[in-house]
PDB file of C-alpha atoms in Angstrom:
ATOM      1  CA  VAL A  11     -18.792   2.764   7.276  1.00  0.00           C
ATOM      2  CA  ASP A  12     -16.814  -0.427   7.822  1.00  0.00           C
ATOM      3  CA  PHE A  13     -14.711  -1.201  10.921  1.00  0.00           C
ATOM      4  CA  TYR A  14     -12.289  -4.119  10.767  1.00  0.00           C
ATOM      5  CA  ASP A  15     -10.106  -5.842  13.345  1.00  0.00           C
ATOM      6  CA  ILE A  16      -7.960  -8.644  11.895  1.00  0.00           C
ATOM      7  CA  SER A  17      -5.608 -10.823  13.974  1.00  0.00           C
ATOM      8  CA  ILE A  18      -3.434 -13.567  12.472  1.00  0.00           C
ATOM      9  CA  ARG A  19      -1.120 -15.983  14.270  1.00  0.00           C
ATOM     10  CA  ASN A  20       1.597 -18.238  12.821  1.00  0.00           C
ATOM     11  CA  VAL A  21       2.066 -15.954   9.843  1.00  0.00           C
ATOM     12  CA  ILE A  22       4.746 -17.006   7.393  1.00  0.00           C
ATOM     13  CA  SER A  23       7.514 -14.461   7.831  1.00  0.00           C
ATOM     14  CA  SER A  24       7.735 -11.935   4.995  1.00  0.00           C
ATOM     15  CA  GLY A  25      10.456 -13.569   2.931  1.00  0.00           C
ATOM     16  CA  VAL A  26      12.957 -15.883   4.571  1.00  0.00           C
ATOM     17  CA  VAL A  27      14.151 -15.429   8.127  1.00  0.00           C
ATOM     18  CA  SER A  28      17.210 -13.563   6.929  1.00  0.00           C
ATOM     19  CA  ALA A  29      20.640 -12.970   8.401  1.00  0.00           C
ATOM     20  CA  ALA A  30      19.546  -9.374   9.014  1.00  0.00           C
ATOM     21  CA  SER A  31      16.845 -10.773  11.301  1.00  0.00           C
ATOM     22  CA  PHE A  32      18.547 -13.562  13.234  1.00  0.00           C
ATOM     23  CA  LEU A  33      22.087 -12.247  13.667  1.00  0.00           C
ATOM     24  CA  PRO A  34      21.110  -9.137  15.686  1.00  0.00           C
ATOM     25  CA  ARG A  35      18.630 -11.193  17.722  1.00  0.00           C
ATOM     26  CA  CYS A  36      21.341 -13.717  18.578  1.00  0.00           C
ATOM     27  CA  TYR A  37      23.087 -10.728  20.170  1.00  0.00           C
ATOM     28  CA  ASN A  38      19.930  -9.707  22.048  1.00  0.00           C
ATOM     29  CA  GLN A  39      18.355  -7.146  19.724  1.00  0.00           C
ATOM     30  CA  LEU A  40      14.733  -6.661  20.889  1.00  0.00           C
ATOM     31  CA  GLY A  41      15.467  -8.940  23.856  1.00  0.00           C
ATOM     32  CA  GLY A  42      15.881 -12.032  21.684  1.00  0.00           C
ATOM     33  CA  ASN A  43      18.762 -13.483  23.723  1.00  0.00           C
ATOM     34  CA  PRO A  44      19.155 -11.698  27.079  1.00  0.00           C
ATOM     35  CA  GLY A  45      21.563 -14.306  28.411  1.00  0.00           C
ATOM     36  CA  TYR A  46      23.648 -14.394  25.209  1.00  0.00           C
ATOM     37  CA  ALA A  47      23.279 -18.188  25.201  1.00  0.00           C
ATOM     38  CA  VAL A  48      25.080 -20.018  22.390  1.00  0.00           C
ATOM     39  CA  ASP A  49      22.159 -22.460  22.073  1.00  0.00           C
ATOM     40  CA  ASN A  50      19.644 -19.650  21.500  1.00  0.00           C
ATOM     41  CA  GLU A  51      17.300 -20.400  18.571  1.00  0.00           C
ATOM     42  CA  PHE A  52      18.632 -17.431  16.585  1.00  0.00           C
ATOM     43  CA  CYS A  53      22.253 -18.400  17.088  1.00  0.00           C
ATOM     44  CA  ALA A  54      21.421 -21.836  15.629  1.00  0.00           C
ATOM     45  CA  PHE A  55      21.015 -20.306  12.156  1.00  0.00           C
ATOM     46  CA  PHE A  56      24.788 -19.979  11.644  1.00  0.00           C
ATOM     47  CA  ASN A  57      28.148 -21.474  12.574  1.00  0.00           C
ATOM     48  CA  ARG A  58      31.636 -20.112  13.243  1.00  0.00           C
ATOM     49  CA  ASP A  59      34.889 -21.455  11.872  1.00  0.00           C
ATOM     50  CA  LEU A  60      38.083 -21.918  13.910  1.00  0.00           C
ATOM     51  CA  SER A  61      38.997 -18.249  13.465  1.00  0.00           C
ATOM     52  CA  GLY A  62      35.633 -17.123  14.831  1.00  0.00           C
ATOM     53  CA  GLN A  63      34.247 -15.947  11.497  1.00  0.00           C
ATOM     54  CA  ILE A  64      30.551 -16.521  10.830  1.00  0.00           C
ATOM     55  CA  VAL A  65      29.919 -19.236   8.208  1.00  0.00           C
ATOM     56  CA  ASN A  66      27.068 -21.396   6.931  1.00  0.00           C
ATOM     57  CA  LEU A  67      24.242 -18.890   7.274  1.00  0.00           C
ATOM     58  CA  ARG A  68      20.913 -20.695   6.941  1.00  0.00           C
ATOM     59  CA  GLN A  69      17.982 -18.542   5.801  1.00  0.00           C
ATOM     60  CA  VAL A  70      14.607 -20.292   5.933  1.00  0.00           C
ATOM     61  CA  PHE A  71      10.887 -19.594   5.788  1.00  0.00           C
ATOM     62  CA  SER A  72       9.133 -19.869   9.141  1.00  0.00           C
ATOM     63  CA  ASN A  73       5.627 -19.573  10.625  1.00  0.00           C
ATOM     64  CA  THR A  74       6.891 -17.276  13.329  1.00  0.00           C
ATOM     65  CA  SER A  75       5.112 -13.984  12.721  1.00  0.00           C
ATOM     66  CA  ALA A  76       1.872 -12.497  13.977  1.00  0.00           C
ATOM     67  CA  ALA A  77      -0.143  -9.466  12.925  1.00  0.00           C
ATOM     68  CA  ARG A  78      -3.110  -7.399  14.041  1.00  0.00           C
ATOM     69  CA  ASN A  79      -4.574  -4.636  11.890  1.00  0.00           C
ATOM     70  CA  ARG A  80      -7.476  -2.383  12.879  1.00  0.00           C
ATOM     71  CA  GLY A  81      -9.030   0.364  10.813  1.00  0.00           C
ATOM     72  CA  ILE A  82     -12.065   2.139   9.444  1.00  0.00           C
ATOM     73  CA  ASP A  83     -13.283   2.554   5.854  1.00  0.00           C
ATOM     74  CA  ILE A  84     -15.735   5.381   5.165  1.00  0.00           C
ATOM     75  CA  GLN A  85     -17.433   5.631   1.783  1.00  0.00           C
ATOM     76  CA  ALA A  86     -20.000   8.170   0.599  1.00  0.00           C
ATOM     77  CA  GLU A  87     -21.688   9.115  -2.664  1.00  0.00           C
ATOM     78  CA  TYR A  88     -23.987  11.961  -3.650  1.00  0.00           C
ATOM     79  CA  GLN A  89     -25.658  12.317  -7.032  1.00  0.00           C
ATOM     80  CA  LEU A  90     -27.460  15.495  -8.070  1.00  0.00           C
ATOM     81  CA  LYS A  91     -30.053  14.952 -10.759  1.00  0.00           C
ATOM     82  CA  LEU A  92     -30.321  18.032 -12.973  1.00  0.00           C
ATOM     83  CA  ALA A  93     -32.790  16.706 -15.527  1.00  0.00           C
ATOM     84  CA  GLU A  94     -34.533  13.534 -16.592  1.00  0.00           C
ATOM     85  CA  LYS A  95     -32.105  11.271 -18.401  1.00  0.00           C
ATOM     86  CA  GLY A  96     -32.618  11.382 -22.153  1.00  0.00           C
ATOM     87  CA  LYS A  97     -34.852  14.492 -22.074  1.00  0.00           C
ATOM     88  CA  GLY A  98     -32.506  16.647 -24.132  1.00  0.00           C
ATOM     89  CA  ALA A  99     -30.438  18.330 -21.370  1.00  0.00           C
ATOM     90  CA  PHE A 100     -26.731  18.450 -22.152  1.00  0.00           C
ATOM     91  CA  ILE A 101     -25.797  17.765 -18.506  1.00  0.00           C
ATOM     92  CA  ASP A 102     -28.347  15.757 -16.585  1.00  0.00           C
ATOM     93  CA  HIS A 103     -26.389  14.700 -13.469  1.00  0.00           C
ATOM     94  CA  ILE A 104     -23.391  15.463 -11.228  1.00  0.00           C
ATOM     95  CA  ALA A 105     -21.924  12.741  -9.007  1.00  0.00           C
ATOM     96  CA  LEU A 106     -19.571  13.125  -6.035  1.00  0.00           C
ATOM     97  CA  ARG A 107     -17.843  10.069  -4.552  1.00  0.00           C
ATOM     98  CA  GLY A 108     -15.373   9.622  -1.732  1.00  0.00           C
ATOM     99  CA  LEU A 109     -13.577   6.809   0.099  1.00  0.00           C
ATOM    100  CA  VAL A 110     -11.355   7.308   3.165  1.00  0.00           C
ATOM    101  CA  THR A 111      -9.355   4.549   4.858  1.00  0.00           C
ATOM    102  CA  VAL A 112      -7.983   5.224   8.338  1.00  0.00           C
ATOM    103  CA  LEU A 113      -5.577   2.632   9.739  1.00  0.00           C
ATOM    104  CA  LEU A 114      -5.742   2.637  13.545  1.00  0.00           C
ATOM    105  CA  ASN A 115      -3.191  -0.091  14.304  1.00  0.00           C
ATOM    106  CA  ALA A 116      -0.752  -2.182  12.306  1.00  0.00           C
ATOM    107  CA  ARG A 117       0.884  -4.276  15.002  1.00  0.00           C
ATOM    108  CA  GLN A 118       3.470  -6.743  13.693  1.00  0.00           C
ATOM    109  CA  GLN A 119       5.564  -9.395  15.373  1.00  0.00           C
ATOM    110  CA  VAL A 120       8.381 -10.346  13.023  1.00  0.00           C
ATOM    111  CA  LEU A 121       9.504 -13.394  15.041  1.00  0.00           C
ATOM    112  CA  SER A 122       7.859 -15.216  17.938  1.00  0.00           C
ATOM    113  CA  THR A 123      10.242 -13.819  20.569  1.00  0.00           C
ATOM    114  CA  ASP A 124       9.910 -10.218  19.381  1.00  0.00           C
ATOM    115  CA  PRO A 125       7.603  -7.659  20.975  1.00  0.00           C
ATOM    116  CA  PHE A 126       4.690  -6.402  18.894  1.00  0.00           C
ATOM    117  CA  ILE A 127       5.515  -3.134  17.127  1.00  0.00           C
ATOM    118  CA  ASP A 128       2.841  -0.812  15.770  1.00  0.00           C
ATOM    119  CA  PHE A 129       3.922   0.147  12.252  1.00  0.00           C
ATOM    120  CA  VAL A 130       0.959   2.419  11.512  1.00  0.00           C
ATOM    121  CA  GLY A 131       2.029   5.511   9.616  1.00  0.00           C
ATOM    122  CA  THR A 132       5.369   4.022   8.475  1.00  0.00           C
ATOM    123  CA  ILE A 133       7.081   2.856   5.313  1.00  0.00           C
ATOM    124  CA  GLY A 134      10.293   0.927   4.683  1.00  0.00           C
ATOM    125  CA  SER A 135      11.304  -2.677   4.152  1.00  0.00           C
ATOM    126  CA  GLY A 136      11.281  -5.856   6.204  1.00  0.00           C
ATOM    127  CA  THR A 137       7.502  -5.819   6.838  1.00  0.00           C
ATOM    128  CA  ALA A 138       4.409  -5.785   4.652  1.00  0.00           C
ATOM    129  CA  SER A 139       5.077  -2.079   4.197  1.00  0.00           C
ATOM    130  CA  PRO A 140       3.675   0.522   3.739  1.00  0.00           C
ATOM    131  CA  PHE A 141       1.204   1.053   6.577  1.00  0.00           C
ATOM    132  CA  TYR A 142      -0.273   4.444   5.695  1.00  0.00           C
ATOM    133  CA  ARG A 143      -2.403   6.049   8.398  1.00  0.00           C
ATOM    134  CA  VAL A 144      -4.765   7.779   5.964  1.00  0.00           C
ATOM    135  CA  ARG A 145      -5.542   7.064   2.334  1.00  0.00           C
ATOM    136  CA  SER A 146      -8.410   8.531   0.340  1.00  0.00           C
ATOM    137  CA  THR A 147      -9.957   8.782  -3.099  1.00  0.00           C
ATOM    138  CA  ALA A 148     -12.388  11.497  -4.208  1.00  0.00           C
ATOM    139  CA  SER A 149     -13.998  12.005  -7.604  1.00  0.00           C
ATOM    140  CA  ILE A 150     -16.462  14.254  -9.396  1.00  0.00           C
ATOM    141  CA  GLU A 151     -18.345  13.285 -12.550  1.00  0.00           C
ATOM    142  CA  LEU A 152     -20.564  15.194 -14.965  1.00  0.00           C
ATOM    143  CA  GLY A 153     -22.761  13.326 -17.384  1.00  0.00           C
ATOM    144  CA  GLY A 154     -25.427  13.513 -20.012  1.00  0.00           C
ATOM    145  CA  ALA A 155     -27.595  11.045 -21.850  1.00  0.00           C
ATOM    146  CA  ASN A 156     -24.703   9.178 -23.500  1.00  0.00           C
ATOM    147  CA  TRP A 157     -21.489  10.635 -22.063  1.00  0.00           C
ATOM    148  CA  GLU A 158     -19.574  11.194 -18.840  1.00  0.00           C
ATOM    149  CA  VAL A 159     -16.407  13.053 -17.862  1.00  0.00           C
ATOM    150  CA  GLY A 160     -14.728  12.952 -14.490  1.00  0.00           C
ATOM    151  CA  SER A 161     -11.658  13.657 -12.413  1.00  0.00           C
ATOM    152  CA  ARG A 162     -10.203  11.725  -9.473  1.00  0.00           C
ATOM    153  CA  TRP A 163      -7.877  12.689  -6.617  1.00  0.00           C
ATOM    154  CA  ARG A 164      -5.884   9.929  -4.882  1.00  0.00           C
ATOM    155  CA  TYR A 165      -4.153  10.896  -1.638  1.00  0.00           C
ATOM    156  CA  THR A 166      -1.895   9.084   0.833  1.00  0.00           C
ATOM    157  CA  GLY A 167      -0.808  10.702   4.097  1.00  0.00           C
ATOM    158  CA  PRO A 168       2.807  11.175   5.214  1.00  0.00           C
ATOM    159  CA  MET A 169       4.742   8.196   6.576  1.00  0.00           C
ATOM    160  CA  THR A 170       7.884   7.959   8.697  1.00  0.00           C
ATOM    161  CA  ASN A 171      10.585   5.395   8.047  1.00  0.00           C
ATOM    162  CA  ASN A 172       9.877   2.142   9.897  1.00  0.00           C
ATOM    163  CA  SER A 173      13.562   1.656  10.750  1.00  0.00           C
ATOM    164  CA  LEU A 174      13.128   4.369  13.394  1.00  0.00           C
ATOM    165  CA  LEU A 175      10.936   1.975  15.389  1.00  0.00           C
ATOM    166  CA  THR A 176      13.639  -0.665  15.825  1.00  0.00           C
ATOM    167  CA  ASP A 177      16.911   1.225  15.424  1.00  0.00           C
ATOM    168  CA  PRO A 178      17.310   4.580  17.223  1.00  0.00           C
ATOM    169  CA  ALA A 179      20.577   5.077  15.341  1.00  0.00           C
ATOM    170  CA  ALA A 180      18.541   5.452  12.139  1.00  0.00           C
ATOM    171  CA  ALA A 181      17.329   8.907  13.179  1.00  0.00           C
ATOM    172  CA  THR A 182      18.243  10.335   9.781  1.00  0.00           C
ATOM    173  CA  SER A 183      16.251   7.738   7.818  1.00  0.00           C
ATOM    174  CA  VAL A 184      13.882   9.468   5.430  1.00  0.00           C
ATOM    175  CA  GLY A 185      10.161   8.690   5.150  1.00  0.00           C
ATOM    176  CA  THR A 186       7.634  10.054   2.660  1.00  0.00           C
ATOM    177  CA  PRO A 187       5.523  13.222   2.657  1.00  0.00           C
ATOM    178  CA  GLY A 188       1.815  13.227   1.936  1.00  0.00           C
ATOM    179  CA  PHE A 189       1.365  12.927  -1.807  1.00  0.00           C
ATOM    180  CA  SER A 190      -1.402  13.065  -4.397  1.00  0.00           C
ATOM    181  CA  TYR A 191      -2.186  11.700  -7.853  1.00  0.00           C
ATOM    182  CA  PHE A 192      -4.770  13.256 -10.186  1.00  0.00           C
ATOM    183  CA  ASP A 193      -6.589  11.412 -12.967  1.00  0.00           C
ATOM    184  CA  ILE A 194      -9.102  12.439 -15.642  1.00  0.00           C
ATOM    185  CA  TYR A 195     -11.368  10.212 -17.710  1.00  0.00           C
ATOM    186  CA  ALA A 196     -14.264  10.310 -20.146  1.00  0.00           C
ATOM    187  CA  SER A 197     -16.672   7.914 -21.807  1.00  0.00           C
ATOM    188  CA  ILE A 198     -19.171   8.111 -24.618  1.00  0.00           C
ATOM    189  CA  LYS A 199     -21.835   5.651 -25.648  1.00  0.00           C
ATOM    190  CA  VAL A 200     -22.455   5.655 -29.384  1.00  0.00           C
ATOM    191  CA  ASN A 201     -25.236   3.083 -29.234  1.00  0.00           C
ATOM    192  CA  ASP A 202     -26.122  -0.124 -27.389  1.00  0.00           C
ATOM    193  CA  GLN A 203     -23.327  -1.977 -29.163  1.00  0.00           C
ATOM    194  CA  LEU A 204     -20.459   0.528 -29.211  1.00  0.00           C
ATOM    195  CA  SER A 205     -18.835   2.751 -26.542  1.00  0.00           C
ATOM    196  CA  PHE A 206     -15.458   4.418 -25.946  1.00  0.00           C
ATOM    197  CA  ASN A 207     -13.434   5.216 -22.798  1.00  0.00           C
ATOM    198  CA  ALA A 208     -10.307   7.330 -22.504  1.00  0.00           C
ATOM    199  CA  GLY A 209      -8.340   9.056 -19.798  1.00  0.00           C
ATOM    200  CA  VAL A 210      -5.050  10.006 -18.201  1.00  0.00           C
ATOM    201  CA  ASN A 211      -3.762   8.517 -14.959  1.00  0.00           C
ATOM    202  CA  ASN A 212      -1.209  10.527 -12.975  1.00  0.00           C
ATOM    203  CA  LEU A 213      -2.060  13.607 -15.002  1.00  0.00           C
ATOM    204  CA  LEU A 214       0.695  15.751 -13.446  1.00  0.00           C
ATOM    205  CA  ASP A 215       3.354  13.074 -14.020  1.00  0.00           C
ATOM    206  CA  THR A 216       4.166  12.973 -10.293  1.00  0.00           C
ATOM    207  CA  ASP A 217       7.419  11.184  -9.435  1.00  0.00           C
ATOM    208  CA  PRO A 218       7.365   8.519  -6.692  1.00  0.00           C
ATOM    209  CA  PRO A 219       8.805   9.643  -3.358  1.00  0.00           C
ATOM    210  CA  ILE A 220      12.333   8.552  -2.517  1.00  0.00           C
ATOM    211  CA  PHE A 221      12.984   7.221   0.979  1.00  0.00           C
ATOM    212  CA  SER A 222      15.589   5.376   3.033  1.00  0.00           C
ATOM    213  CA  ASN A 223      15.538   1.598   3.531  1.00  0.00           C
ATOM    214  CA  ALA A 224      13.573   1.118   0.311  1.00  0.00           C
ATOM    215  CA  GLN A 225      13.323  -1.880  -1.982  1.00  0.00           C
ATOM    216  CA  LEU A 226      16.580  -2.942  -3.601  1.00  0.00           C
ATOM    217  CA  ASN A 227      17.552  -0.935  -6.704  1.00  0.00           C
ATOM    218  CA  THR A 228      14.468   1.320  -6.590  1.00  0.00           C
ATOM    219  CA  ASN A 229      14.890   3.846  -3.730  1.00  0.00           C
ATOM    220  CA  THR A 230      11.088   3.701  -3.440  1.00  0.00           C
ATOM    221  CA  ASN A 231       8.259   1.151  -3.233  1.00  0.00           C
ATOM    222  CA  ALA A 232       7.637   0.075  -6.808  1.00  0.00           C
ATOM    223  CA  THR A 233       4.504  -1.913  -5.935  1.00  0.00           C
ATOM    224  CA  PHE A 234       2.784   0.938  -4.089  1.00  0.00           C
ATOM    225  CA  PHE A 235       3.861   4.103  -5.916  1.00  0.00           C
ATOM    226  CA  ASP A 236       3.510   4.955  -9.583  1.00  0.00           C
ATOM    227  CA  ILE A 237       6.982   4.526 -11.083  1.00  0.00           C
ATOM    228  CA  ILE A 238       5.844   4.791 -14.716  1.00  0.00           C
ATOM    229  CA  GLY A 239       4.508   8.345 -14.652  1.00  0.00           C
ATOM    230  CA  ARG A 240       1.722   9.791 -16.754  1.00  0.00           C
ATOM    231  CA  GLN A 241      -0.295   7.078 -18.503  1.00  0.00           C
ATOM    232  CA  LEU A 242      -2.867   7.546 -21.253  1.00  0.00           C
ATOM    233  CA  PHE A 243      -5.455   4.876 -22.007  1.00  0.00           C
ATOM    234  CA  PHE A 244      -8.128   4.310 -24.629  1.00  0.00           C
ATOM    235  CA  ARG A 245     -10.671   1.524 -24.729  1.00  0.00           C
ATOM    236  CA  ARG A 246     -13.305   0.520 -27.232  1.00  0.00           C
ATOM    237  CA  LYS A 247     -16.138  -1.740 -26.173  1.00  0.00           C
ATOM    238  CA  ILE A 248     -18.187  -3.655 -28.702  1.00  0.00           C
ATOM    239  CA  ARG A 249     -21.171  -5.701 -27.670  1.00  0.00           C
ATOM    240  CA  PHE A 250     -22.401  -8.374 -30.072  1.00  0.00           C
ATOM    241  CA  LYS A 251     -26.043  -9.339 -30.091  1.00  0.00           C
TER     242      LYS A 251
END
């Protein structure tokens, strides 16, 4: 069991401080400019021409963010020995393994004047998303003297859309349901110099979930979800004396 509590100040904002961040705050989103002052720090990122149109938007990187994440990792393993290894039994062991990550808090401050918002259990864009509340991996393996086969279940709990935390008008924004991936794999050891591994990741060819406010041109999170689909792999390992 591992408990972690990580706090970081002066975080470089995720991407540049964009127009989508400073324009609403100039007009007091999240209390960024309660007096609607023209010399407010967020209003300084742009100018207006003689007709009143916004011009010269300046988008920059800034050490203005802060973050605090707290969570628990729980890992367990149980191995049942059925026979002495190498004593002729076809199956000599069964192994069960599990890892569960529970995120308790994912408090983010996008800019220094913003309140902290707890993004735990949400997905979207504009933060280091996603912040799943629960994620787990479980596997079972059977093995003999020179072989092993196994299956793995990867699960992530449901997440709401993070735009709901900052924009009540986004009530229809879609999040993601709980979803699972299943993998199978096998290995065989021919001798001390030669072995083979093969398997299938995303055995059921599960499509990534589609949600609102996703990464541009993907409608999902291409770095977190499997966008390729079912993948087969084969490896050969040769050890030279």
